[in-house]
Tab-separated table of C-alpha atoms and ligand atoms in Angstrom:
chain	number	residue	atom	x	y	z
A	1	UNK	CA	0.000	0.000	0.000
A	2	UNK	CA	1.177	3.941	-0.389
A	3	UNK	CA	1.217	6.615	2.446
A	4	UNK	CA	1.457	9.885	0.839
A	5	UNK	CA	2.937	12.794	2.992
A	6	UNK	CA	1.437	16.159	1.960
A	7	UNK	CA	1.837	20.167	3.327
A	8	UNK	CA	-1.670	21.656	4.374
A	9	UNK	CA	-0.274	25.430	4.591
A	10	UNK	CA	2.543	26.730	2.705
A	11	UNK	CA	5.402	24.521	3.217
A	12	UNK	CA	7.565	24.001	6.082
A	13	UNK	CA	5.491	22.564	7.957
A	14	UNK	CA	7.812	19.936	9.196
A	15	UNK	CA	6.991	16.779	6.242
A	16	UNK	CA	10.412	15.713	6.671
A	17	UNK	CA	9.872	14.824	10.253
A	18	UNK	CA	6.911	13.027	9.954
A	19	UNK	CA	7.998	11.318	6.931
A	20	UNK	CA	10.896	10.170	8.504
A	21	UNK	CA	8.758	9.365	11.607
A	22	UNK	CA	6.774	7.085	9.552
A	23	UNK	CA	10.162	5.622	7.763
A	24	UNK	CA	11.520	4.840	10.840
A	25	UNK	CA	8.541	2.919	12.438
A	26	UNK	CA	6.840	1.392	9.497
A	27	UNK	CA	8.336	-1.091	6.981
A	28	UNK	CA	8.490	0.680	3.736
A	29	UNK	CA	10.333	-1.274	1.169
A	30	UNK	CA	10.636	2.044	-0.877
A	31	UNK	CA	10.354	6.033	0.275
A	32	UNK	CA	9.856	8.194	-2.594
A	33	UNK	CA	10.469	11.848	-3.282
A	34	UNK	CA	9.080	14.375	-6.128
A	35	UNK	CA	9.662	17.606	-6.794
A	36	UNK	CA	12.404	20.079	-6.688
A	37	UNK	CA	15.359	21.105	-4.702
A	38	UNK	CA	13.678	24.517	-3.991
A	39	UNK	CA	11.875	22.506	-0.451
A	40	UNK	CA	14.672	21.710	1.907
A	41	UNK	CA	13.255	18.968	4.638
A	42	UNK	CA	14.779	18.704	7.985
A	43	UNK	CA	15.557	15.391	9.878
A	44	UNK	CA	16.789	15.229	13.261
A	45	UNK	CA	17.715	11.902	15.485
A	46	UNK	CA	19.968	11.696	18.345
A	47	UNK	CA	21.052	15.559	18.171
A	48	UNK	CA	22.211	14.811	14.594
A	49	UNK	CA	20.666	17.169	12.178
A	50	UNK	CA	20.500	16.778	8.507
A	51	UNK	CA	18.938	19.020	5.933
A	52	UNK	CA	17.793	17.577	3.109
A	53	UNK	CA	16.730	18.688	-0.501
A	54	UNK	CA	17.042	15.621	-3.149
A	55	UNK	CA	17.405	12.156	-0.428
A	56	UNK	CA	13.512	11.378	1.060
A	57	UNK	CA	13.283	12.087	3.868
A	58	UNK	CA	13.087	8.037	5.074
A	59	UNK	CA	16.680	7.858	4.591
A	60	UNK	CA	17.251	6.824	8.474
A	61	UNK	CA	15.757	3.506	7.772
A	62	UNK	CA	18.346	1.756	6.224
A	63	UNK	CA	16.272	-1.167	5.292
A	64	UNK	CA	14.465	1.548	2.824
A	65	UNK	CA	15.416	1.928	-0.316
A	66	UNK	CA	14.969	5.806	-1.732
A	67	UNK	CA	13.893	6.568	-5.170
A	68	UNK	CA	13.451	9.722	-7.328
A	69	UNK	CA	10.367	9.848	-9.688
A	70	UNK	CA	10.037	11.479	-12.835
A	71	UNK	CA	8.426	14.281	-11.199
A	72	UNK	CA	11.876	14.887	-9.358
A	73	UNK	CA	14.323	17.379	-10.137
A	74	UNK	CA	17.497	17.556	-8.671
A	75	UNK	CA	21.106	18.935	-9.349
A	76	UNK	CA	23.929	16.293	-9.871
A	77	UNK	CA	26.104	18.385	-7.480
A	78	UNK	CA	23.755	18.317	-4.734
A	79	UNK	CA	22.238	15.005	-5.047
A	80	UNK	CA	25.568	13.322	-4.949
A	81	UNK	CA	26.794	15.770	-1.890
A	82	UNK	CA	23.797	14.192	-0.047
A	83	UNK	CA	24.069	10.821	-0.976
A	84	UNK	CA	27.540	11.094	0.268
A	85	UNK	CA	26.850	12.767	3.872
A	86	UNK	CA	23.569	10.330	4.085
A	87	UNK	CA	25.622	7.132	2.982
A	88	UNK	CA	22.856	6.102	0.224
A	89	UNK	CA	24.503	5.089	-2.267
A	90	UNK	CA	23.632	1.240	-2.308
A	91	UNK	CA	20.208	2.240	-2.123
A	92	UNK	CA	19.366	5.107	-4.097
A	93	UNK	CA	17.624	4.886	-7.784
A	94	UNK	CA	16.423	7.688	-9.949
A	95	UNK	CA	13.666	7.750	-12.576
A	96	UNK	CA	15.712	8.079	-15.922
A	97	UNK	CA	13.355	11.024	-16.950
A	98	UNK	CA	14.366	12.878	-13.113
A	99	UNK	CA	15.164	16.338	-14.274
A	100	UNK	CA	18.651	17.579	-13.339
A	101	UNK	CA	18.322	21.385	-12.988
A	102	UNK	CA	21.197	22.751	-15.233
A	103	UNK	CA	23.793	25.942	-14.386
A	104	UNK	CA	21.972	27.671	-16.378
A	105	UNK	CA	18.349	27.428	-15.672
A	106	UNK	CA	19.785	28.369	-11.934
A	107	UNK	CA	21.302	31.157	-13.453
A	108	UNK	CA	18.335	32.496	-15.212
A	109	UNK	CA	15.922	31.791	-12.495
A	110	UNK	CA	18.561	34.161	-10.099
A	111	UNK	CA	18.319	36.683	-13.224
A	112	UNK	CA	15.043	37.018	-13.668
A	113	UNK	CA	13.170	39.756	-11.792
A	114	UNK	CA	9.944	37.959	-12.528
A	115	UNK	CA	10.826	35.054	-9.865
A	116	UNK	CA	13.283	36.420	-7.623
A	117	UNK	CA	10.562	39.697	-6.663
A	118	UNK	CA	7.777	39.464	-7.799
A	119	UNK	CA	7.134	35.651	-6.734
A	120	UNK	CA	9.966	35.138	-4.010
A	121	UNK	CA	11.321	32.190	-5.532
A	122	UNK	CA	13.945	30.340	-3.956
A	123	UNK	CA	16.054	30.623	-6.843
A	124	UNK	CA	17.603	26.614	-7.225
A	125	UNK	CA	16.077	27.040	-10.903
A	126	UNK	CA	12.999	24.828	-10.904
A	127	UNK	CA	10.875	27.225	-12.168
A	128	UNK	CA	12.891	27.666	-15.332
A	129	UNK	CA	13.534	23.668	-15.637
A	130	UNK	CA	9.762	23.282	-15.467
A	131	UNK	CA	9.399	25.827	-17.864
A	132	UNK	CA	11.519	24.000	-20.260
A	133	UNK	CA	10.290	21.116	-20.441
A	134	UNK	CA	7.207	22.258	-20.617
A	135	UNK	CA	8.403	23.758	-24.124
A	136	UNK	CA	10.108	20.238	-25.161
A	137	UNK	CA	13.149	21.850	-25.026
A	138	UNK	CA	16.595	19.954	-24.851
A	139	UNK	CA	16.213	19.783	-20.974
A	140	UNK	CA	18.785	17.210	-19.522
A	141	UNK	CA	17.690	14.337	-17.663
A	142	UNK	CA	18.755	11.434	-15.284
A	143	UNK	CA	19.891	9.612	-17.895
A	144	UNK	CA	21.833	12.078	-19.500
A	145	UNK	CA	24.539	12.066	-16.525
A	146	UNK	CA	27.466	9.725	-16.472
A	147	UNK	CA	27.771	10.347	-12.898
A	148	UNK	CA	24.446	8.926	-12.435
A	149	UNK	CA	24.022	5.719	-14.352
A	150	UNK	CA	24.238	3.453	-11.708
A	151	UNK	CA	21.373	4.196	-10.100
A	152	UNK	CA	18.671	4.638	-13.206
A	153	UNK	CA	15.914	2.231	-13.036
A	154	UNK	CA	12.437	2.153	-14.457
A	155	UNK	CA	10.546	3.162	-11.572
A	156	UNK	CA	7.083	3.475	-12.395
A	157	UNK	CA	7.345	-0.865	-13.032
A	158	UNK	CA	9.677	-1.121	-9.620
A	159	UNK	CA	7.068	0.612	-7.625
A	160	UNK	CA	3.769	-1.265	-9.350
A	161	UNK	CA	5.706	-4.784	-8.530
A	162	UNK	CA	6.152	-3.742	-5.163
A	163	UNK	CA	2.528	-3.058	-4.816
A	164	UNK	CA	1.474	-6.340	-6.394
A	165	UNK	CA	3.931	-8.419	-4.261
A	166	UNK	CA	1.890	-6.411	-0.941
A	167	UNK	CA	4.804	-4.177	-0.202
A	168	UNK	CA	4.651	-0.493	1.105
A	169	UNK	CA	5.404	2.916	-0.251
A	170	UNK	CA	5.974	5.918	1.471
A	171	UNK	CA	5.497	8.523	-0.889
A	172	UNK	CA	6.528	12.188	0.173
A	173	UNK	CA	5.488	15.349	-0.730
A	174	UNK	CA	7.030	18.780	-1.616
A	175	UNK	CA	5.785	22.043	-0.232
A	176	UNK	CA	1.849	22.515	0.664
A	177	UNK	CA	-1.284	23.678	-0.303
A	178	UNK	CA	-0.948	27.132	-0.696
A	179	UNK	CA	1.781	27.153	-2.658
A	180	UNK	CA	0.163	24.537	-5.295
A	181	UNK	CA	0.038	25.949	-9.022
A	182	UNK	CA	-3.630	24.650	-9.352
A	183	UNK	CA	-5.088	24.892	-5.647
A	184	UNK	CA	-2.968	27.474	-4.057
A	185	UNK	CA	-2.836	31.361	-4.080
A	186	UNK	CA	-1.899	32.346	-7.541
A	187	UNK	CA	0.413	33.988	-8.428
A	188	UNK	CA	2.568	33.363	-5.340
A	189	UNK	CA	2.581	29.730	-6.027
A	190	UNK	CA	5.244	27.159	-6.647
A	191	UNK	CA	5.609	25.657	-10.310
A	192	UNK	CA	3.631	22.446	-9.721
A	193	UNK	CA	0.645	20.815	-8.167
A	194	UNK	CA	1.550	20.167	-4.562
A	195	UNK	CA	-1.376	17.719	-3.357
A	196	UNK	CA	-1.693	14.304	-2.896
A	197	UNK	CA	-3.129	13.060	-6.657
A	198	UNK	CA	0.283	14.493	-8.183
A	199	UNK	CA	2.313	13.483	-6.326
A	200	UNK	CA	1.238	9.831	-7.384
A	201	UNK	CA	1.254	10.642	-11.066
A	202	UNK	CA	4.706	12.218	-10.767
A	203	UNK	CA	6.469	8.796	-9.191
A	204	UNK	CA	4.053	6.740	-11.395
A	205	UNK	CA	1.672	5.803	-9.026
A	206	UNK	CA	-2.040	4.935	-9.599
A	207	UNK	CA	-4.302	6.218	-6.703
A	208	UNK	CA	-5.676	3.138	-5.842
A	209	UNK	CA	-3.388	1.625	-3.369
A	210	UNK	CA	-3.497	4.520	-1.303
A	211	UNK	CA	-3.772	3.607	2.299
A	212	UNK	CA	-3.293	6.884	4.441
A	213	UNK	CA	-3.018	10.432	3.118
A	214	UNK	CA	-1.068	11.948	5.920
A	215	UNK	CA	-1.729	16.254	6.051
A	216	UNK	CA	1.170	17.773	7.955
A	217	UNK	CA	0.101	21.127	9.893
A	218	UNK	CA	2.143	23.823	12.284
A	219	UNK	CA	-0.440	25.447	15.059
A	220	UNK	CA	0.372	28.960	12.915
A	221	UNK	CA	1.455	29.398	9.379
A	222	UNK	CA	5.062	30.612	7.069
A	223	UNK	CA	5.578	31.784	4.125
A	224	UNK	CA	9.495	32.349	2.507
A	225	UNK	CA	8.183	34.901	0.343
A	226	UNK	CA	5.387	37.074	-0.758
A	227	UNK	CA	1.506	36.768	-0.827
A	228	UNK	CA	-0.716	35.691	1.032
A	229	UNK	CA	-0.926	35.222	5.076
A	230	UNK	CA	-3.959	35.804	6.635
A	231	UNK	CA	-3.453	37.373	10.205
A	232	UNK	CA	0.282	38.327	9.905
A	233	UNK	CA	2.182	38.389	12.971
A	234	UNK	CA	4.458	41.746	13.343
A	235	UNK	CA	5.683	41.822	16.888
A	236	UNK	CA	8.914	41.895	16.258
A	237	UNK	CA	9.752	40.036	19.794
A	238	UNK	CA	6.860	37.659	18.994
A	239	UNK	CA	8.550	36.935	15.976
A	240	UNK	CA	12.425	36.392	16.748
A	241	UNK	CA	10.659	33.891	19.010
A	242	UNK	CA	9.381	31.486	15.727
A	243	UNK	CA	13.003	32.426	14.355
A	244	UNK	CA	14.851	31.412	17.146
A	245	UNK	CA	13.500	28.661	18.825
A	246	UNK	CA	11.319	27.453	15.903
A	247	UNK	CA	14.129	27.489	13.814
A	248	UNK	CA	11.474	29.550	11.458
A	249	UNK	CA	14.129	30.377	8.489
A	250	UNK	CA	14.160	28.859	5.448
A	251	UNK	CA	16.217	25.792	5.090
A	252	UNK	CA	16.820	26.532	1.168
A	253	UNK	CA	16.747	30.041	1.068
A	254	UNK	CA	17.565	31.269	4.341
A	255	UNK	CA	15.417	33.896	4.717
A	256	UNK	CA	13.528	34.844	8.010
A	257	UNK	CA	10.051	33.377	7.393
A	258	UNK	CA	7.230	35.542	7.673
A	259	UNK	CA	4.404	34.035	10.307
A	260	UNK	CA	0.538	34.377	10.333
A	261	UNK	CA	-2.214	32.676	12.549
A	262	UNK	CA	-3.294	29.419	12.039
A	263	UNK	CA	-5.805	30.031	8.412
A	264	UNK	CA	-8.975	27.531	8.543
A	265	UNK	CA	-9.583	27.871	5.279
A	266	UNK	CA	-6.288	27.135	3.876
A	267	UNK	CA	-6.680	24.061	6.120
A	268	UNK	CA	-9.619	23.175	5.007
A	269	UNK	CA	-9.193	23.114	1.544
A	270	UNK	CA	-5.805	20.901	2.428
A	271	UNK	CA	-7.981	17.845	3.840
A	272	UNK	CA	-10.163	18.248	1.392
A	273	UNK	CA	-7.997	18.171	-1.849
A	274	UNK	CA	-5.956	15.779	-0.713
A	275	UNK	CA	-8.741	13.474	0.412
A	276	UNK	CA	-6.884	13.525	4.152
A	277	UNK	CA	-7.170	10.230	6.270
A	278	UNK	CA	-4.629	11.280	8.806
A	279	UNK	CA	-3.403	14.553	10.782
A	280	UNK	CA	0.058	15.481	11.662
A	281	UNK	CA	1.060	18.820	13.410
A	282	UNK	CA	4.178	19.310	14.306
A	283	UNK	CA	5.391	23.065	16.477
A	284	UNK	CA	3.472	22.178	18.932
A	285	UNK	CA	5.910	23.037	21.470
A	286	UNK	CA	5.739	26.645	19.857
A	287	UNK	CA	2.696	26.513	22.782
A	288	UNK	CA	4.887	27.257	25.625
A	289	UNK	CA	4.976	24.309	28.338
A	290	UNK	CA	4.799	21.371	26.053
A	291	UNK	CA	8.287	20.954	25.230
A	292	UNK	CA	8.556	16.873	24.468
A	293	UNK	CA	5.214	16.267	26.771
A	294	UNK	CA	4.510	12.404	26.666
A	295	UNK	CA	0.983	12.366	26.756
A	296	UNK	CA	-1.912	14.321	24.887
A	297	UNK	CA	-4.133	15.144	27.804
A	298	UNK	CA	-0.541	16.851	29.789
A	299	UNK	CA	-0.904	19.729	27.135
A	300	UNK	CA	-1.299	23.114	27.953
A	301	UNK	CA	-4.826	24.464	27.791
A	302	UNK	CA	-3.528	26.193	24.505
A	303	UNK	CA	-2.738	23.370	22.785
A	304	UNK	CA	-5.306	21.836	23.793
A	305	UNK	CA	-7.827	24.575	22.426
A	306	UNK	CA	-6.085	23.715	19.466
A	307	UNK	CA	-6.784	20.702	18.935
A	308	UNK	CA	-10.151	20.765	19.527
A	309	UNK	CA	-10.615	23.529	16.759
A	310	UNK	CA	-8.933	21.397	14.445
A	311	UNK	CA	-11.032	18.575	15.111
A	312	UNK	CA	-13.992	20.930	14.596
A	313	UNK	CA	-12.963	21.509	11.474
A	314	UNK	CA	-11.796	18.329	10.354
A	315	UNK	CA	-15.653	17.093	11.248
A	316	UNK	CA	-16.755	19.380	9.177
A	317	UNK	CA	-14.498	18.192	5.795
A	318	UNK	CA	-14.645	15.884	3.840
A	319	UNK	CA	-12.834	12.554	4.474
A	320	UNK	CA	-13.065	13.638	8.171
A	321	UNK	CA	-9.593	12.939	9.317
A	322	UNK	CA	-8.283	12.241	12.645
A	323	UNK	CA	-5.519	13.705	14.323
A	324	UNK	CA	-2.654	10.849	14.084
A	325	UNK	CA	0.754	12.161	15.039
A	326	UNK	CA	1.877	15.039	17.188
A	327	UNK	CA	5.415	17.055	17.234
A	328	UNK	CA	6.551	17.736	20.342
A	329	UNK	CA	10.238	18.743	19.866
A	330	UNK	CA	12.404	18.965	16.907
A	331	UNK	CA	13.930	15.519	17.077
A	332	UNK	CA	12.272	12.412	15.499
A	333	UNK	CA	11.683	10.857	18.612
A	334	UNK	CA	9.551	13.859	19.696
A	335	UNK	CA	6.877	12.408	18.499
A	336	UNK	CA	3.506	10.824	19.723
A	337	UNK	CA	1.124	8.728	18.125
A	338	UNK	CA	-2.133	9.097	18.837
B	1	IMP	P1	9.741	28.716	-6.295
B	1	IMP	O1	9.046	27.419	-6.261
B	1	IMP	O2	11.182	28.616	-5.879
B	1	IMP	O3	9.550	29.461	-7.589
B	1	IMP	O4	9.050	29.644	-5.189
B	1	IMP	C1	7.696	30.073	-5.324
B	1	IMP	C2	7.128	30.428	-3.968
B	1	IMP	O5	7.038	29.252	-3.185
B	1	IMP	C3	8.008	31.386	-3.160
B	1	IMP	O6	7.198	32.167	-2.321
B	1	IMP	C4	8.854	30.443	-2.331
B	1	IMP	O7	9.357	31.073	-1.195
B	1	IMP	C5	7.857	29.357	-2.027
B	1	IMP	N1	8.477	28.033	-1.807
B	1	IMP	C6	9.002	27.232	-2.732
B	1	IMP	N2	9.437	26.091	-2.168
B	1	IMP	C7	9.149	26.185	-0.862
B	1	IMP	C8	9.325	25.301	0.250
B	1	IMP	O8	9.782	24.180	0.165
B	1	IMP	N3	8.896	25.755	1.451
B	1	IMP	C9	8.332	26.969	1.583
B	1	IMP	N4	8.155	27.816	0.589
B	1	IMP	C10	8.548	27.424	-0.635
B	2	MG	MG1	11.134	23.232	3.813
């Protein structure tokens, strides 16, 4: 069966910990990763930190092997710097039609006043690889790269076997709702679909051995760049807070993020779209007094109030999720299950 991991706000909302979470604890024979290098995911066990933006996230289960879908796009540089500081390399296979984001498209994304301002992007050159292929143009991929050849596999038919021999799939998502192409507040958007559906079609996948769609939320909301954010928070001591001890800057483009309230709708629209089985929220500890708490009902009334209005809302929408995993500190051991 497939778990898909999937952002209900605007990215950052901690996937990479609950993907790795999930790694760690379940037995996925594969964990797959789509889109581009512009979302950097964070893992953290045993005071080890790694920041990711090409491995999945499931790396720290050594028993799963990691795989890049066509929907990927990566840089050779970068993938291979990770797969050396992960030690991945005996399990690591890449679509052969992965994109690998040239010099050049970086440098015309970082030229171009139409990203960099006007949209914020993060400037790794997705955008401008998407672009491109988009137009058919000579775009090189996967199989293009020397460097890379011993890892290409057809992974569409590696995946499909799996399923039909009754093994599991973590599949995990890039970014979140808000900053889909389709769903998410346009212009100030990311250059793909970011929900659940394409992620499938961008490893291959059909939809119908989905098992959980897992919607990762923080009790408030960032955004890297412009648009959007529906009660913005400008205290400035309120917000070196979320910079400081929610390590609220972007792991890509290292920028302070900008912080609103926690948006209903946005969230809304998240369980929705993605046809949501499953809550995560992660920041919880951004409640003060429930730092690494064991034990849902030792929250803070805060937290607590929290909760209950997301499970207001989540009765309300369409598949009616529950609430499945909590954060409670940045490491992945932080972590309850509910
Ligand atoms: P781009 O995808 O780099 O063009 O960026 C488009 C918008 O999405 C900008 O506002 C970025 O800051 C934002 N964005 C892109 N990737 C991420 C991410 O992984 N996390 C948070 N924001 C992102
Ligand atoms: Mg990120």
């Amino acid at each position: 069966m497939i778990d898909v991991v999937c952002g209900g706000q605007a990215g950052d909302e901690g996937k990479g910990k609950i993907a790795a979470y999930l790694s760690y604890t379940g037995n996925y024979d594969y964990c797959v990763r789509v889109g581009g290098p512009n979302a950097g995911h964070t893992v953290e066990l045993d005071g080890k930190s790694y920041t990711l933006k090409n491995i999945p996230s499931g790396f720290l289960n050594s028993k799963t092997k990691l795989v890049l879908g066509a929907g990927a796009y990566t840089k050779t540089e970068w993938l291979l710097d990770e797969v050396k500081k992960t030690g991945t390399q005996d399990r690591l296979i890449i679509d052969p039609y992965a994109v690998l984001i040239t010099d050049e498209q970086t440098a015309a994304e970082r030229g171009a006043a139409h990203f960099m301002n006007k949209i914020g992007s993060v400037g790794t050159g997705l955008g401008q690889a998407v672009k491109e292929r988009i137009e058919r143009r000579d775009i090189k991929f996967a199989k293009d790269e020397p460097l890379l050849k011993d890892y290409i596999q057809e992974v569409p038919e590696l995946l499909n076997k799996c399923l039909d021999k009754g093994g599991n799939i973590l599949l995990e998502g890039t970014q979140g709702i808000k900053l889909s192409l389709l769903h998410g507040e346009y212009p100030f958007v990311t250059s793909r679909d970011t929900t659940a559906s394409t992620f499938l079609g961008e490893a291959g996948l059909g939809p119908k051995s989905v098992r959980d769609v897992y919607v990762v939320f923080k009790p408030y909301v960032t955004r890297v760049g412009p648009g959007p954010l529906e009660k913005e928070l400008t205290d400035e001591k309120e917000l070196k807070v979320y910079h400081t001890k929610g390590h609220e800057i972007g792991t890509v483009s290292k920028r302070l993020r900008r912080v609103g309230e926690f948006e209903n709708r946005a969230a809304a629209r998240a369980l929705m779209i993605n046809g949501c089985t499953k809550i995560a929220i992660t920041h919880i500890d951004m409640f003060p007094g429930n730092d690494r708490v064991k034990n849902v009902k030792d929250f803070t009334p805060q937290a607590q109030e929290f909760l209950a209005q997301l499970r207001a809302l989540s009765a309300q929408v369409y598949p009616h999720p529950k609430i499945a995993i909590i954060s409670t500190g940045p490491d992945m051991k932080d972590t309850l299950l509910l």
